[in-house]
Amino acid sequence: MASFLFSCSESEVTLDTDRLGLHYFPLEVGDYRIYDVEESIYSVLGVTTENYELKEYVADSGLNASNNLQYIIHRSTRLNDTEQWQLDSIWTAQKSTSIAVLTENNVPFVKMSFPIEHQIEWNGNSLNSLTDETYWYNTQLPDTTLLDSLYQDIVQVVQNDRGEDILGLENRSEIFAPNVGLIIKESVILKYCQVECSTEKEIQSGRALTMTLKSYGKE
């Protein structure tokens, strides 16, 4: 009996986890991804836009307080490739056969739910104290080319598609590629002026962020 239970080969185990979709959220020490970032901050005074590079590097791994394996991700920025990387923040990530969790500035978000299926929904805030938010998969995307690299079988996680109303605008999504991870992140959250506004849909505050994968690999 024991020999039967543990007779699965490594390739069969990999195939099973790939069928679930775990390879869309790869986690190995030494992995890195570099993104081109455009970030705009809105206020009553106008908008300020910055362009820079962001590097996410899986620096280490270890057991957390719950005795689960977690990975330490160093996030560094620079204005361009002529400058040295400057550490911006440290996040953590972990995954199981059911979910992938990314802890951003001490707030855990359920980034992915497994298995991956079109329009499957889950609560991205189920592990934090924020208001429930429904994430869902869009698996019906065309192949995407970024900087001459073709990404196929990509999956979009729609985090919020509320769109626009009289209060503001909010759309947030992330696109993942197999064995690569996040390749595109788009987030727009704008709050419109409600009282004594000079124009219709005057932006009172907000932030728009676009991250596009530039390169990835292992160090």
GROMACS .gro file of N, CA and C in nm, residues 38-51 187-192 201-210:
model
   90
   38GLU      N    1   0.466   5.318  -1.480
   38GLU     CA    2   0.418   5.455  -1.494
   38GLU      C    3   0.317   5.478  -1.382
   39GLU      N    4   0.344   5.576  -1.299
   39GLU     CA    5   0.258   5.603  -1.183
   39GLU      C    6   0.218   5.750  -1.182
   40SER      N    7   0.088   5.775  -1.172
   40SER     CA    8   0.036   5.911  -1.169
   40SER      C    9  -0.041   5.932  -1.039
   41ILE      N   10  -0.010   6.042  -0.970
   41ILE     CA   11  -0.077   6.079  -0.847
   41ILE      C   12  -0.159   6.204  -0.874
   42TYR      N   13  -0.290   6.196  -0.840
   42TYR     CA   14  -0.383   6.306  -0.867
   42TYR      C   15  -0.419   6.378  -0.737
   43SER      N   16  -0.432   6.510  -0.746
   43SER     CA   17  -0.478   6.592  -0.635
   43SER      C   18  -0.552   6.712  -0.692
   44VAL      N   19  -0.604   6.796  -0.605
   44VAL     CA   20  -0.675   6.916  -0.651
   44VAL      C   21  -0.580   7.010  -0.723
   45LEU      N   22  -0.451   6.993  -0.704
   45LEU     CA   23  -0.351   7.079  -0.769
   45LEU      C   24  -0.313   7.029  -0.907
   46GLY      N   25  -0.354   6.908  -0.941
   46GLY     CA   26  -0.319   6.853  -1.071
   46GLY      C   27  -0.268   6.711  -1.060
   47VAL      N   28  -0.191   6.670  -1.158
   47VAL     CA   29  -0.141   6.534  -1.163
   47VAL      C   30   0.011   6.535  -1.176
   48THR      N   31   0.076   6.444  -1.104
   48THR     CA   32   0.221   6.425  -1.113
   48THR      C   33   0.247   6.283  -1.159
   49THR      N   34   0.326   6.269  -1.267
   49THR     CA   35   0.353   6.137  -1.324
   49THR      C   36   0.501   6.104  -1.315
   50GLU      N   37   0.529   5.981  -1.272
   50GLU     CA   38   0.666   5.932  -1.264
   50GLU      C   39   0.680   5.804  -1.346
   51ASN      N   40   0.795   5.789  -1.410
   51ASN     CA   41   0.828   5.667  -1.480
   51ASN      C   42   0.956   5.611  -1.419
  187SER      N   43  -0.397   4.960  -1.256
  187SER     CA   44  -0.479   5.003  -1.144
  187SER      C   45  -0.510   5.151  -1.157
  188VAL      N   46  -0.639   5.182  -1.158
  188VAL     CA   47  -0.684   5.322  -1.162
  188VAL      C   48  -0.790   5.340  -1.054
  189ILE      N   49  -0.763   5.430  -0.959
  189ILE     CA   50  -0.859   5.463  -0.853
  189ILE      C   51  -0.866   5.615  -0.843
  190LEU      N   52  -0.977   5.673  -0.888
  190LEU     CA   53  -0.994   5.818  -0.889
  190LEU      C   54  -1.118   5.856  -0.811
  191LYS      N   55  -1.108   5.963  -0.734
  191LYS     CA   56  -1.222   6.016  -0.660
  191LYS      C   57  -1.257   6.153  -0.717
  192TYR      N   58  -1.384   6.170  -0.760
  192TYR     CA   59  -1.427   6.295  -0.820
  192TYR      C   60  -1.475   6.394  -0.714
  201LYS      N   61  -1.668   6.600  -1.330
  201LYS     CA   62  -1.571   6.493  -1.311
  201LYS      C   63  -1.433   6.547  -1.276
  202GLU      N   64  -1.431   6.655  -1.201
  202GLU     CA   65  -1.303   6.708  -1.152
  202GLU      C   66  -1.242   6.607  -1.055
  203ILE      N   67  -1.116   6.570  -1.078
  203ILE     CA   68  -1.050   6.470  -0.994
  203ILE      C   69  -0.999   6.536  -0.867
  204GLN      N   70  -1.048   6.486  -0.755
  204GLN     CA   71  -1.007   6.539  -0.626
  204GLN      C   72  -0.881   6.468  -0.575
  205SER      N   73  -0.876   6.338  -0.596
  205SER     CA   74  -0.759   6.260  -0.555
  205SER      C   75  -0.760   6.128  -0.631
  206GLY      N   76  -0.646   6.060  -0.628
  206GLY     CA   77  -0.642   5.930  -0.693
  206GLY      C   78  -0.503   5.889  -0.735
  207ARG      N   79  -0.499   5.769  -0.794
  207ARG     CA   80  -0.370   5.712  -0.836
  207ARG      C   81  -0.395   5.620  -0.955
  208ALA      N   82  -0.307   5.627  -1.051
  208ALA     CA   83  -0.310   5.537  -1.167
  208ALA      C   84  -0.173   5.473  -1.180
  209LEU      N   85  -0.171   5.342  -1.193
  209LEU     CA   86  -0.045   5.268  -1.199
  209LEU      C   87  -0.051   5.164  -1.309
  210THR      N   88   0.054   5.160  -1.389
  210THR     CA   89   0.070   5.055  -1.491
  210THR      C   90   0.207   4.994  -1.477
   0.00000   0.00000   0.00000
